[in-house]
PDB file of C-alpha atoms in Angstrom:
ATOM      1  CA  MET G 773       0.000   0.000   0.000  1.00 50.00           C
ATOM      2  CA  LYS G 774       1.560   3.283  -1.057  1.00 51.00           C
ATOM      3  CA  LEU G 775       0.577   6.792  -0.113  1.00 55.00           C
ATOM      4  CA  VAL G 776       3.009   9.595  -0.682  1.00 51.00           C
ATOM      5  CA  SER G 777       2.581  12.764   1.315  1.00 55.00           C
ATOM      6  CA  GLU G 778       4.923  15.714   1.059  1.00 51.00           C
ATOM      7  CA  ILE G 779       6.094  17.036   4.402  1.00 53.00           C
ATOM      8  CA  MET G 780       8.114  20.179   4.144  1.00 61.00           C
ATOM      9  CA  SER G 781      10.650  18.923   1.584  1.00 73.00           C
ATOM     10  CA  LEU G 782      10.383  15.286   2.697  1.00 83.00           C
ATOM     11  CA  GLU G 783       7.997  12.681   1.320  1.00 89.00           C
ATOM     12  CA  LEU G 784       6.321   9.962   3.349  1.00 92.00           C
ATOM     13  CA  GLU G 785       5.355   6.589   1.965  1.00 94.00           C
ATOM     14  CA  LEU G 786       2.710   4.583   3.831  1.00 96.00           C
ATOM     15  CA  VAL G 787       4.250   1.152   4.346  1.00 97.00           C
ATOM     16  CA  ASP G 788       1.816  -0.622   6.662  1.00 96.00           C
ATOM     17  CA  VAL G 789      -1.429  -0.230   8.605  1.00 97.00           C
ATOM     18  CA  TYR G 790      -2.138  -2.647  11.428  1.00 95.00           C
ATOM     19  CA  ARG G 791      -4.113  -2.985  14.644  1.00 94.00           C
ATOM     20  CA  TYR G 792      -3.342  -4.648  17.954  1.00 88.00           C
ATOM     21  CA  GLU G 793      -6.211  -6.581  19.473  1.00 89.00           C
ATOM     22  CA  GLY G 794      -7.608  -4.797  22.507  1.00 87.00           C
ATOM     23  CA  PHE G 795      -6.172  -1.382  21.570  1.00 82.00           C
ATOM     24  CA  ILE G 796      -8.124   1.554  20.176  1.00 85.00           C
ATOM     25  CA  GLY G 797      -6.988   2.966  16.831  1.00 88.00           C
ATOM     26  CA  LYS G 798      -4.658   1.765  14.125  1.00 94.00           C
ATOM     27  CA  ARG G 799      -0.882   1.872  13.814  1.00 96.00           C
ATOM     28  CA  PHE G 800       0.435   3.548  10.672  1.00 97.00           C
ATOM     29  CA  ARG G 801       4.000   2.946   9.547  1.00 98.00           C
ATOM     30  CA  PHE G 802       5.558   5.502   7.195  1.00 97.00           C
ATOM     31  CA  ARG G 803       8.975   5.548   5.540  1.00 96.00           C
ATOM     32  CA  ILE G 804      10.717   8.800   4.720  1.00 92.00           C
ATOM     33  CA  LYS G 805      11.277   8.372   0.991  1.00 89.00           C
ATOM     34  CA  GLY G 806      14.914   7.957  -0.026  1.00 88.00           C
ATOM     35  CA  THR G 807      15.968   6.855   3.475  1.00 91.00           C
ATOM     36  CA  LYS G 808      15.735   3.876   5.793  1.00 94.00           C
ATOM     37  CA  ILE G 809      13.937   5.978   8.426  1.00 94.00           C
ATOM     38  CA  TYR G 810      10.521   4.742   9.553  1.00 97.00           C
ATOM     39  CA  VAL G 811       7.940   6.640  11.617  1.00 96.00           C
ATOM     40  CA  ASN G 812       5.172   4.792  13.478  1.00 97.00           C
ATOM     41  CA  VAL G 813       2.095   6.594  14.796  1.00 97.00           C
ATOM     42  CA  LEU G 814      -1.227   5.654  16.392  1.00 96.00           C
ATOM     43  CA  ALA G 815      -4.271   7.255  14.726  1.00 95.00           C
ATOM     44  CA  ASN G 816      -7.848   6.633  13.613  1.00 92.00           C
ATOM     45  CA  SER G 817      -7.416   7.799   9.995  1.00 94.00           C
ATOM     46  CA  VAL G 818      -4.680   8.244   7.402  1.00 94.00           C
ATOM     47  CA  GLU G 819      -5.092  12.030   7.526  1.00 94.00           C
ATOM     48  CA  ASP G 820      -4.627  12.052  11.305  1.00 96.00           C
ATOM     49  CA  ALA G 821      -1.626   9.731  10.966  1.00 96.00           C
ATOM     50  CA  VAL G 822       0.049  12.040   8.429  1.00 93.00           C
ATOM     51  CA  GLU G 823      -0.420  15.018  10.768  1.00 93.00           C
ATOM     52  CA  LYS G 824       1.053  13.078  13.689  1.00 95.00           C
ATOM     53  CA  ALA G 825       3.987  11.944  11.558  1.00 94.00           C
ATOM     54  CA  LYS G 826       4.601  15.577  10.514  1.00 91.00           C
ATOM     55  CA  GLN G 827       4.643  16.663  14.161  1.00 94.00           C
ATOM     56  CA  LEU G 828       7.046  13.880  15.110  1.00 94.00           C
ATOM     57  CA  ILE G 829       9.411  14.676  12.234  1.00 92.00           C
ATOM     58  CA  LYS G 830       9.337  18.353  13.197  1.00 91.00           C
ATOM     59  CA  GLN G 831      10.003  17.599  16.910  1.00 94.00           C
ATOM     60  CA  LEU G 832      12.949  15.354  16.062  1.00 92.00           C
ATOM     61  CA  GLU G 833      14.233  17.854  13.468  1.00 88.00           C
ATOM     62  CA  LEU G 834      14.717  14.977  11.025  1.00 88.00           C
ATOM     63  CA  GLU G 835      14.334  17.201   7.976  1.00 84.00           C
ATOM     64  CA  LYS G 836      17.668  18.966   8.476  1.00 81.00           C
ATOM     65  CA  TYR G 837      19.514  15.668   9.039  1.00 80.00           C
ATOM     66  CA  VAL G 838      18.000  14.002   5.979  1.00 80.00           C
ATOM     67  CA  LYS G 839      18.730  17.085   3.837  1.00 69.00           C
ATOM     68  CA  SER G 840      22.354  17.260   4.971  1.00 57.00           C
ATOM     69  CA  SER G 841      22.938  13.552   4.332  1.00 58.00           C
ATOM     70  CA  LYS G 842      21.551  13.857   0.776  1.00 57.00           C
ATOM     71  CA  SER G 843      23.857  16.816  -0.060  1.00 50.00           C
TER      72      SER G 843
END
């Protein structure tokens, strides 16, 4: 399953959606395109998952590290 979402200058690819029995919500696993970095978030919808992934990437400041490694 592929979904590409542009985040700042990074792109996310939806790799997997799964659910643990007994837990509310779904787990969404994204890969930052062009890297081996994966981001996992808990959400009820893909849109919510993308927003949470954006926030996580921003908090960890991953964009500047990925940019500098591609240069």
